[in-house]
Short mmCIF file of C-alpha atoms in Angstrom, two decimals:
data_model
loop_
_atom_site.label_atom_id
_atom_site.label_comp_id
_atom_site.label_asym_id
_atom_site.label_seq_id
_atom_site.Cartn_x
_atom_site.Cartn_y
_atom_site.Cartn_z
CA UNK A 1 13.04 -12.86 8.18
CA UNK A 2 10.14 -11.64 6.28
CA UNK A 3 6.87 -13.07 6.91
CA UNK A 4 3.42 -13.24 4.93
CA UNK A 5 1.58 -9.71 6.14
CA UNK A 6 -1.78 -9.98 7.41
CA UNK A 7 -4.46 -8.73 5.41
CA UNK A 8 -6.12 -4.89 6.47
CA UNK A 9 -7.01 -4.86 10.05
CA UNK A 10 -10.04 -2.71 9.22
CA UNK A 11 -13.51 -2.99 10.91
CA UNK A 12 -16.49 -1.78 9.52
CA UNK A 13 -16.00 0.78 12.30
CA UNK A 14 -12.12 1.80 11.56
CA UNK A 15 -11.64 2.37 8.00
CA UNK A 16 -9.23 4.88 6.43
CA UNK A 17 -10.91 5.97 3.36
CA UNK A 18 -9.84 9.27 1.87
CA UNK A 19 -11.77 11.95 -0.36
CA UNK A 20 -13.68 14.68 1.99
CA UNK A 21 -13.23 18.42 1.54
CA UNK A 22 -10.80 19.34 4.16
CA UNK A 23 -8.49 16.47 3.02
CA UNK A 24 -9.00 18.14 -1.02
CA UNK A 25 -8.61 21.74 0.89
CA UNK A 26 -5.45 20.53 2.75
CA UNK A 27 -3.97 18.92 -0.69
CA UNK A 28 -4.78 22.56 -2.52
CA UNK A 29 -2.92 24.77 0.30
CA UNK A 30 0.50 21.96 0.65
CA UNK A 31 3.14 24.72 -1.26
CA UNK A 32 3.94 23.02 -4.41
CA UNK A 33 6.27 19.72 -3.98
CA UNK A 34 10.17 20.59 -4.39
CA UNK A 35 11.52 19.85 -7.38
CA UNK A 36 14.76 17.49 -6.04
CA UNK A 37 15.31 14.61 -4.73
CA UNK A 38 17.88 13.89 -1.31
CA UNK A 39 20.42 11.53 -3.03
CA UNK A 40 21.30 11.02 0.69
CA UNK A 41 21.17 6.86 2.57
CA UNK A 42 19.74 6.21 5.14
CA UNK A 43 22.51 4.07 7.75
CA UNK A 44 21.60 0.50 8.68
CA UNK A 45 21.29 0.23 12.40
CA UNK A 46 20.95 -3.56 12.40
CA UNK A 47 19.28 -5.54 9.64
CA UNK A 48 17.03 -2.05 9.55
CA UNK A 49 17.28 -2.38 5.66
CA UNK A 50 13.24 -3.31 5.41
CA UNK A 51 12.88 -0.02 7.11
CA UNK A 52 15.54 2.07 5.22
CA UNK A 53 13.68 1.10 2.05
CA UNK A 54 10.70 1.96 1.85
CA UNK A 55 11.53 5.20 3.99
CA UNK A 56 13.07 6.39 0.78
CA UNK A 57 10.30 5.33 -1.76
CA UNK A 58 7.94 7.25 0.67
CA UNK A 59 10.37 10.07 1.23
CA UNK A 60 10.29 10.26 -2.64
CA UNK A 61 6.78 10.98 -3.15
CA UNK A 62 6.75 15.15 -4.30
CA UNK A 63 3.26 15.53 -1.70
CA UNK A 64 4.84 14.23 1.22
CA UNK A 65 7.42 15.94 0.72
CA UNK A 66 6.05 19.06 0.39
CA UNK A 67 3.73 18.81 3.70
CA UNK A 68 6.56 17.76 6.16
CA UNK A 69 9.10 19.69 4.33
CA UNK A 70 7.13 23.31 4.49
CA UNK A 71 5.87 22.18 8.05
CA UNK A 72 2.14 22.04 6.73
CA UNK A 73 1.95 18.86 9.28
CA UNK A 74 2.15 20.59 12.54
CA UNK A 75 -1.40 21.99 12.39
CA UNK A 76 -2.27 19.25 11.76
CA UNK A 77 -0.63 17.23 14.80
CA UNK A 78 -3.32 15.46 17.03
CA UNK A 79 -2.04 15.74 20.23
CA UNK A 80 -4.38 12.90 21.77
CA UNK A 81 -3.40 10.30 19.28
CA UNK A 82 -1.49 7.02 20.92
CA UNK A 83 1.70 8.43 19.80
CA UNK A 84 1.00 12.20 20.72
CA UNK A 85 2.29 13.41 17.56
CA UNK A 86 5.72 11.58 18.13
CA UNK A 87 5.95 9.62 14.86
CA UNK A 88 4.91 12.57 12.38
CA UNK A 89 7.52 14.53 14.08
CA UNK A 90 10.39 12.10 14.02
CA UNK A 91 9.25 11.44 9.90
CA UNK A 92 9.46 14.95 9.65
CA UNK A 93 13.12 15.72 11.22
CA UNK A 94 14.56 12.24 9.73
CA UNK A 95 12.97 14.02 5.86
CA UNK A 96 14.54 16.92 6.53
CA UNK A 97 18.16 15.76 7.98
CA UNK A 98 18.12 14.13 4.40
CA UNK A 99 17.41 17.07 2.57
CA UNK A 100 19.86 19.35 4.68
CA UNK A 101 22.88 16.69 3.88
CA UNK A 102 25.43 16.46 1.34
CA UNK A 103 24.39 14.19 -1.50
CA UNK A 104 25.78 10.69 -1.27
CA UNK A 105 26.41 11.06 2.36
CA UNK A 106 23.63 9.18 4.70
CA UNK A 107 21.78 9.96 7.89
CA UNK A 108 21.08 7.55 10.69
CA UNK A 109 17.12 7.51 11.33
CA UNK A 110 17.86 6.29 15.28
CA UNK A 111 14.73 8.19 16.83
CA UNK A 112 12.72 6.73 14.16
CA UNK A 113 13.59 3.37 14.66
CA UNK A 114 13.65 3.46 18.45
CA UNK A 115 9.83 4.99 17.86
CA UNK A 116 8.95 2.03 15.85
CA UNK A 117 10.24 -0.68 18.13
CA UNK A 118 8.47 1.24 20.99
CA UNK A 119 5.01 1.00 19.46
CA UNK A 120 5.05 -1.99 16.82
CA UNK A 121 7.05 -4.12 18.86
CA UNK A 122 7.30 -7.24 16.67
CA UNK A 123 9.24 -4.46 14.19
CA UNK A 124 11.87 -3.97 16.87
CA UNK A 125 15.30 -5.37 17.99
CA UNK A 126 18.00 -6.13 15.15
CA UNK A 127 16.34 -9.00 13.29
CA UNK A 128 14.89 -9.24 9.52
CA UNK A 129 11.77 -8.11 8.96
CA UNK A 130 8.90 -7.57 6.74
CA UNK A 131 9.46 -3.92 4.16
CA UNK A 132 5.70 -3.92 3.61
CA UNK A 133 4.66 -4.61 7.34
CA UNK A 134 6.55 -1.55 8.19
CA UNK A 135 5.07 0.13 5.49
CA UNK A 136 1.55 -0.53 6.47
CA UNK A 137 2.61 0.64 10.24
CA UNK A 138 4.20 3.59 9.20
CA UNK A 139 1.37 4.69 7.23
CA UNK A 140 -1.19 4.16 10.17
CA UNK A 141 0.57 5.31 12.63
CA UNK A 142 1.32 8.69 10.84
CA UNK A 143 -2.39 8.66 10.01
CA UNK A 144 -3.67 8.70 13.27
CA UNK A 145 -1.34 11.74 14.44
CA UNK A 146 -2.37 13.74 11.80
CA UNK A 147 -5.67 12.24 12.15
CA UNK A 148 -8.17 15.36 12.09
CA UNK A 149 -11.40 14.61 11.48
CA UNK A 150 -14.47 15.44 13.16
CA UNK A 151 -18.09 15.25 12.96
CA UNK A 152 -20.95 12.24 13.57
CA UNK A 153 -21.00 11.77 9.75
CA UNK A 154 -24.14 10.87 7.58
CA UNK A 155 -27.46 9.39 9.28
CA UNK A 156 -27.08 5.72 9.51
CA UNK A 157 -28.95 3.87 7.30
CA UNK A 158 -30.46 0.46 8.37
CA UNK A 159 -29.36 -2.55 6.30
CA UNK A 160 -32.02 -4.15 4.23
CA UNK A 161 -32.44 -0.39 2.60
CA UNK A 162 -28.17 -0.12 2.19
CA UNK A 163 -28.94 -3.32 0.17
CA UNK A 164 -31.25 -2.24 -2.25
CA UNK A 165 -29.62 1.04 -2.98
CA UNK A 166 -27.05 0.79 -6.04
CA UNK A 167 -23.95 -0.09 -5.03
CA UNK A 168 -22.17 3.45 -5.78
CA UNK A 169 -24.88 5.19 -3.36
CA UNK A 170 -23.89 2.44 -1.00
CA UNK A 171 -19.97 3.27 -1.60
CA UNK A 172 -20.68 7.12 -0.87
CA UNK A 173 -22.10 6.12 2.18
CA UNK A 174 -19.85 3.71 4.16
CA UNK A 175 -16.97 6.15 2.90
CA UNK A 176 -18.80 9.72 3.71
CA UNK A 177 -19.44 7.54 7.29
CA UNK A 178 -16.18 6.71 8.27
CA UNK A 179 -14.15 9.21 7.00
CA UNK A 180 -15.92 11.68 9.18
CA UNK A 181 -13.69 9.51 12.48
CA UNK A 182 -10.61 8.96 9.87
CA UNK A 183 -9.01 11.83 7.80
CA UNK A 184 -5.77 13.43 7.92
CA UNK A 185 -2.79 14.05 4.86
CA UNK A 186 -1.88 10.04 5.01
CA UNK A 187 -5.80 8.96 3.68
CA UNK A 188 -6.10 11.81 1.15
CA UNK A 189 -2.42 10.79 -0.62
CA UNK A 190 -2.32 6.63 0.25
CA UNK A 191 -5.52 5.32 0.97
CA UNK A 192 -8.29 3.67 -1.38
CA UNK A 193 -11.20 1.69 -1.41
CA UNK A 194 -12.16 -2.03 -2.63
CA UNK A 195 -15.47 -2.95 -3.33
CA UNK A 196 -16.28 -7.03 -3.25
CA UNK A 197 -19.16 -7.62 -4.83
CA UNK A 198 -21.04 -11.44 -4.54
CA UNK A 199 -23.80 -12.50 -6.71
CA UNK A 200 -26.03 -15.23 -5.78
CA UNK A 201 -25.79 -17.84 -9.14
CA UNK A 202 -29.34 -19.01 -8.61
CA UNK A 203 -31.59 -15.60 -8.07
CA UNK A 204 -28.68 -13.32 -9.58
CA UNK A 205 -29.06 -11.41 -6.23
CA UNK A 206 -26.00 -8.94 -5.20
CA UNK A 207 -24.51 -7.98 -2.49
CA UNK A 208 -21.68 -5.37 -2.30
CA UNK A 209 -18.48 -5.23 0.57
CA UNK A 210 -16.47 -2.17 0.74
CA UNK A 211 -13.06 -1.82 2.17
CA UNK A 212 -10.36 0.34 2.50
CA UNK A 213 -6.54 0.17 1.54
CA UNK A 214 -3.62 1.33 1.98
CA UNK A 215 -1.95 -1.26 0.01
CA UNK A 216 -3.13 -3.16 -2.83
CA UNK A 217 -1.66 -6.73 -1.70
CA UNK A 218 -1.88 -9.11 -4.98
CA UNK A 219 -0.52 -12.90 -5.61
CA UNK A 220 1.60 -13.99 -8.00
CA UNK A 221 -0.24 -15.98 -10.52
CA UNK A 222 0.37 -19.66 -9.54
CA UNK A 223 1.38 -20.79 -13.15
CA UNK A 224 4.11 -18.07 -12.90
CA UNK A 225 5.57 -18.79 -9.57
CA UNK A 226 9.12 -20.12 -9.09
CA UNK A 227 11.37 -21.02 -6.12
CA UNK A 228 13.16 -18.34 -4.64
CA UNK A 229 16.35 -17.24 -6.65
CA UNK A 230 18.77 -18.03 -4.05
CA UNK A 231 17.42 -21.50 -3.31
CA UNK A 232 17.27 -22.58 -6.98
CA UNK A 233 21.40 -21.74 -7.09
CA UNK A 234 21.34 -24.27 -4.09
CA UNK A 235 19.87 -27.17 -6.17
CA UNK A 236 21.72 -26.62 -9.17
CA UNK A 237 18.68 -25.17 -11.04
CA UNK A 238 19.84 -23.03 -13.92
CA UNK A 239 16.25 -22.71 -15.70
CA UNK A 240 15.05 -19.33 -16.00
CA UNK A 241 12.07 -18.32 -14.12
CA UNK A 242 9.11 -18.03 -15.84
CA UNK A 243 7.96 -14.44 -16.73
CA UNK A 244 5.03 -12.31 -14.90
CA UNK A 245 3.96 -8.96 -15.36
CA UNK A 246 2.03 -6.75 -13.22
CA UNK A 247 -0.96 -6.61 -15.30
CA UNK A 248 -1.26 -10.41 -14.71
CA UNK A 249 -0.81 -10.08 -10.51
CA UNK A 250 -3.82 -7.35 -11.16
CA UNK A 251 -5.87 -9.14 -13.55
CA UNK A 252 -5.63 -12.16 -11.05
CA UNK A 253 -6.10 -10.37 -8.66
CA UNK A 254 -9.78 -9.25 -9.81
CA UNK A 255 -10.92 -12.08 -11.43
CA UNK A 256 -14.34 -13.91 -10.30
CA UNK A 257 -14.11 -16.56 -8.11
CA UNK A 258 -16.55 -19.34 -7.27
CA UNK A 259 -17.72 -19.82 -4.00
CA UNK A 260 -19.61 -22.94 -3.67
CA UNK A 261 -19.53 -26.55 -1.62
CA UNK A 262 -17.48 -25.58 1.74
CA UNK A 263 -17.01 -22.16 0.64
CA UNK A 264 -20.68 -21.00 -0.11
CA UNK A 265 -22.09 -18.45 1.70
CA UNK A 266 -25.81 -17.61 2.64
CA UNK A 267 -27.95 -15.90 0.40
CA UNK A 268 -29.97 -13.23 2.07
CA UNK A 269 -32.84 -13.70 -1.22
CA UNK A 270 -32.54 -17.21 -1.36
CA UNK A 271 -32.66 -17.88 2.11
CA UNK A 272 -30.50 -20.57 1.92
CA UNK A 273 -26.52 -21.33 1.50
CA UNK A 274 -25.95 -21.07 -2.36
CA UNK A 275 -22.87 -21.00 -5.12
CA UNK A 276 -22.05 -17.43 -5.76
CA UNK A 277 -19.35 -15.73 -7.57
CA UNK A 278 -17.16 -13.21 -5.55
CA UNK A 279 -15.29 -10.50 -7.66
CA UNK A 280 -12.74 -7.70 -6.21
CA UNK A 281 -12.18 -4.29 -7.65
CA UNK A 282 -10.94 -1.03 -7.18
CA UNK A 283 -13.88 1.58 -6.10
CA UNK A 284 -11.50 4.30 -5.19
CA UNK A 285 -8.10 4.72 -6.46
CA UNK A 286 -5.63 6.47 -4.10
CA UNK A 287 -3.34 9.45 -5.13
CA UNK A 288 0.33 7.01 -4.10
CA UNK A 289 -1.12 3.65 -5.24
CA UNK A 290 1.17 0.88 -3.54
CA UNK A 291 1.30 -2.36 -4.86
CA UNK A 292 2.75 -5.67 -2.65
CA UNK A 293 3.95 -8.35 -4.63
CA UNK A 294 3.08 -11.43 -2.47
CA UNK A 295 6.33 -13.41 -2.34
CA UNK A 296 6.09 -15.10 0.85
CA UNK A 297 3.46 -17.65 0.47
CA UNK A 298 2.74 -20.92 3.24
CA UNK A 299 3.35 -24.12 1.04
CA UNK A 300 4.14 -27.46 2.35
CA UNK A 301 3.54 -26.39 6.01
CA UNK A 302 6.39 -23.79 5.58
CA UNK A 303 6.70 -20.22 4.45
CA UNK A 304 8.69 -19.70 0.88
CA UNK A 305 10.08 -16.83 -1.47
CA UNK A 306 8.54 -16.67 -4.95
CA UNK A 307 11.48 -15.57 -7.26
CA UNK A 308 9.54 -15.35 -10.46
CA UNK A 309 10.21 -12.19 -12.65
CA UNK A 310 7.75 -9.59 -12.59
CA UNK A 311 7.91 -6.29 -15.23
CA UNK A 312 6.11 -3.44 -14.45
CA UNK A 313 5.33 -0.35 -16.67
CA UNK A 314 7.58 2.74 -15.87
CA UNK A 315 4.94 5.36 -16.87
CA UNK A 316 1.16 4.74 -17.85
CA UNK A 317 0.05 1.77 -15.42
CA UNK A 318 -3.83 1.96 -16.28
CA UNK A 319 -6.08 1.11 -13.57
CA UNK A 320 -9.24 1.28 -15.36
CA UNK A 321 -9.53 -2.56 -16.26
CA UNK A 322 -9.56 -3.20 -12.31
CA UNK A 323 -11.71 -0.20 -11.05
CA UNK A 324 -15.43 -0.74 -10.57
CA UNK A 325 -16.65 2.71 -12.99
CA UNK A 326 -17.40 4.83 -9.51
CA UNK A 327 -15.03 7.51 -10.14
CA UNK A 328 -14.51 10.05 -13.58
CA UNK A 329 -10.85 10.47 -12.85
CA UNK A 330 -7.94 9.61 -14.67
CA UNK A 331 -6.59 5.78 -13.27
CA UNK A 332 -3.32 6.86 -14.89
CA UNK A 333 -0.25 6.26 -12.94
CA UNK A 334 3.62 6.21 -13.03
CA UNK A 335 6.27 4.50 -11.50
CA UNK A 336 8.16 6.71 -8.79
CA UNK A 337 9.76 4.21 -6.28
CA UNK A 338 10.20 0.17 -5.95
CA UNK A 339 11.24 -1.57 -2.89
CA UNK A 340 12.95 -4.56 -4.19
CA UNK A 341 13.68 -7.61 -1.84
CA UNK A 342 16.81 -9.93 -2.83
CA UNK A 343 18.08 -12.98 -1.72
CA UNK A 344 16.14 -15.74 0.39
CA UNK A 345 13.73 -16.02 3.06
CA UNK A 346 16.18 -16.21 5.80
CA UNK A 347 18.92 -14.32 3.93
CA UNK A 348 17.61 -11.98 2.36
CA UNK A 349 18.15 -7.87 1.28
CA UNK A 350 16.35 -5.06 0.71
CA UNK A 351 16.96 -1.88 -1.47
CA UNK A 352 15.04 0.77 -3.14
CA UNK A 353 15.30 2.40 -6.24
CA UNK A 354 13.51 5.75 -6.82
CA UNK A 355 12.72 8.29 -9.25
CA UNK A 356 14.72 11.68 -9.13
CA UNK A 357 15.38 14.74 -10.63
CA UNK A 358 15.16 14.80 -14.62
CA UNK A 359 13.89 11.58 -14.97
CA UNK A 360 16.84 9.73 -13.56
CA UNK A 361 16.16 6.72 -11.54
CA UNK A 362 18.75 5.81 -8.09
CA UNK A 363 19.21 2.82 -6.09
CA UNK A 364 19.21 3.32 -2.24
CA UNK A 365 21.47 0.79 -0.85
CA UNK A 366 21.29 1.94 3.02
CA UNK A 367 23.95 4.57 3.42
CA UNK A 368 24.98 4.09 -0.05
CA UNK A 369 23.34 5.88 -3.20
CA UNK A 370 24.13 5.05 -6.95
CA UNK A 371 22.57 6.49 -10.13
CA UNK A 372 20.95 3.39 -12.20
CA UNK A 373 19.14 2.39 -14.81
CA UNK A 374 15.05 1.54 -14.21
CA UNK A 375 13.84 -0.55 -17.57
CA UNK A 376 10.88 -2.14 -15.80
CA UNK A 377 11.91 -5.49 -15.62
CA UNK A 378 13.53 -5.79 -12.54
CA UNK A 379 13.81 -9.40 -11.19
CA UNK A 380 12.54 -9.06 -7.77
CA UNK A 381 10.42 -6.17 -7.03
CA UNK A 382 8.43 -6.48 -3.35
CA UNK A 383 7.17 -2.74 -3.24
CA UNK A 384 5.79 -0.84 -6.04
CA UNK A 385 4.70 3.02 -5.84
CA UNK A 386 2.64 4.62 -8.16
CA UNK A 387 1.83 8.04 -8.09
CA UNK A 388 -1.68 8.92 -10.14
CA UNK A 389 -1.59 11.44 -12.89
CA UNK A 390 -3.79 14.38 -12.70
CA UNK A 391 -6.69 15.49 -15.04
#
C-alpha cells in the first residue's frame, strides 16, 4: 500500500539544484518538443499502476520528450554512474515503444520495472506502492546517469561570513557549489530550490537554509482534511468532504511557524536557545514543478488516506505569493499531467490524466486510454505537474 514518503534525502553535500550554463546550453540545443502525444497504456505487470502513472505524466512533458525522443541523452550518458546508464536507456526505449505504437494499444514497460526492483528494492515485487516514491526514484536515478557535471565549483566560504552576506548572495553560492558535482537534463527541467529562513524573535537575527527539490511535498490543511473516501462509504458517512484548493496546501505550506518551548532552537546572536519564527519558500522555481498532495498522514498510531477535495487551476497557477523575490522570471505555470490516487489505503488505484494534443485532456488507465474531461476539480489528485511558462 502506499506509505508517507520521506522527506529529500539531500545533504548539504548532495543537492540537485539546477540553473548553470551547460544545463541552459543543453535546454537551447534539445530539437524542439514534438507536437503529439502517445495515446498508448502502459500494461500492469502486477499492482505496477503507481509506476504506470506517473510514467505517463512524465512521458507527457514536451522537454523530455524531446531529449530521449531525438536521442540528445546519449551524450550525455555517464557511464560510471551506479546504474551505468541502464535506467536512462530503458526510459528512453519504453518512450519510444509508446510513440512507435498504435494509439489506444499499450506497451508493457518489463525492463523498466525489472530495473527498478533491481536498484530501489522496496519498489519491487507485485505489491502496492507509493506513485510519488517512484517518482522521486525515477527522477534521481535518471539524474545521476545523465549526471555531467564537472569542476571544484566556487571557493568555499567559511560560515560566520555566509551569514552575514544577504541571503540571495548566500543562495548563489550553495547552488553555484553544488551544482558544479550535480547537473545533467533531470536538474535543469525538475529540480528547485527552498530557502527556510528563521528569525530570532528577541534580536530579530536571521538565518537562512537552502534546499533543493524535486518535489514540492505540501499537507493538506488540517481544517480541510476528511477520512478517506472509501472508508467513509464503510461507516455510512454520506457528508460531503469539505473543500480545499491548492492555493490553500501552498499558502499552508509557507506560512510562519513558531518555534519555541521544546521546539526552539539556538540563536547564534543571542547565544542562547530562543523563540523564533521559521518560514519556507520557494528560492528557485523549477521548469516541471511537481506538487505531492500529502494524503497519507500517521494519526492515531496508524497511517490514513485524506479524501478531502482539492481543485487546482488548469492554466495560470502563480507561484509568486510562495517564492522568496530571488528570481525575475515568470512563476507562471499550467497544468499538463495529474496522478490521481483512488480508493483506500490498502485498496487503493492509481491513474493519470494528461494533457494532449489541442488542448484535450486523457485518462491513462494502465493499458487502457480514454479521452476526458479535466475541469480542475478532481476529487483525489496525489500528483500534480506543472510545466512553467516562458518569458
Amino acid at each position: 500500500p502506499p506509505r508517507p514518503s520521506p522527506g529529500p534525502r539531500y545533504s548539504r553535500r548532495n543537492r540537485t539544484p539546477a540553473g548553470s550554463a551547460a544545463s541552459a546550453a543543453r535546454l537551447i540545443q534539445t530539437p524542439a518538443p514534438p507536437t503529439s502525444t502517445a495515446l498508448v497504456g502502459l500494461g500492469n505487470l502486477g499492482n505496477t499502476c503507481f509506476m504506470n502513472s506517473a510514467l505517463q505524466c512524465i512521458f507527457n512533458c514536451a522537454s523530455v520528450q524531446a531529449y530521449f525522443n531525438s536521442d540528445a541523452y546519449l551524450r550525455d550518458i555517464k557511464e560510471s554512474s551506479p546504474m551505468k546508464g541502464a535506467l536512462a536507456s530503458s526510459f528512453a526505449r519504453t518512450l519510444k515503444d509508446l510513440h512507435a505504437s498504435p494509439p489506444r494499444s499499450s506497451v508493457n514497460p518489463t525492463q523498466l520495472k525489472r530495473l527498478v526492483g533491481k536498484w530501489a528494492p522496496h519498489l519491487g515485487g507485485y505489491a502496492q506502492q507509493d506513485s510519488q516514491e517512484f517518482c522521486r526514484f525515477l527522477l534521481d536515478g535518471l539524474h545521476e546517469d545523465l549526471n555531467t557535471s564537472s569542476g571544484p565549483g566556487p571557493t568555499e566560504i567559511k560560515e560566520k561570513e555566509l551569514e552575514s552576506l544577504p541571503f540571495q548572495k548566500q543562495s548563489d553560492y550553495w547552488w553555484a557549489r553544488h551544482l558544479a558535482k550535480n547537473d545533467s537534463f533531470i536538474t535543469s527541467t525538475f529540480a528547485g530550490q527552498t530557502m527556510s529562513t528563521r528569525e530570532c524573535c528577541s534580536c530579530k537575527s536571521r538565518s537562512y537554509c537552502f534546499e533543493p527539490f524535486y518535489d514540492l511535498s505540501v499537507a493538506i490543511p488540517s481544517e480541510r482534511r476528511g477520512l478517506g473516501s472509501s472508508l467513509r462509504r464503510s461507516f455510512g458517512k454520506k457528508d460531503p468532504l469539505p473543500m480545499t484548493s491548492l492555493e490553500d496546501c501552498l499558502a499552508s505550506h509557507t506560512r510562519s511557524e513558531t518555534l519555541s518551548d521544546t521546539s526552539a532552537v539556538h540563536c547564534s546572536t543571542c547565544k542562547k536557545k530562543r523563540k523564533s519564527l521559521k518560514r519556507i519558500t520557494i528560492d528557485r522555481f523549477p521548469q516541471i514543478l511537481v506538487v505531492h498532495l500529502k494524503r497519507f498522514v500517521a494519526s492515531g498510531g496508524r497511517t490514513v488516506k485524506l479524501g478531502a477535495p482539492v481543485t487546482y487551476p488548469l492554466e495560470g497557477l502563480d507561484m509568486s505569493t510562495y517564492g522568496t523575490g530571488n528570481q525575475d522570471a515568470p512563476r507562471l505555470y499550467d497544468l499538463v499531467g495529474r496522478v490521481n490516487h483512488f480508493g483506500s489505503l490498502h485498496g487503493g488505484h492509481y491513474t493519470a490524466c494528461v494533457k494532449g494534443t489541442g488542448d484535450k485532456w486523457y485518462t491513462f488507465n494502465d493499458a487502457h486510454v480514454e479521452e476526458c474531461d479535466e475541469s480542475g476539480s478532481g476529487d483525489e489528485p496525489y500528483l500534480l505537474f506543472y510545466r512553467r511558462r516562458k518569458g
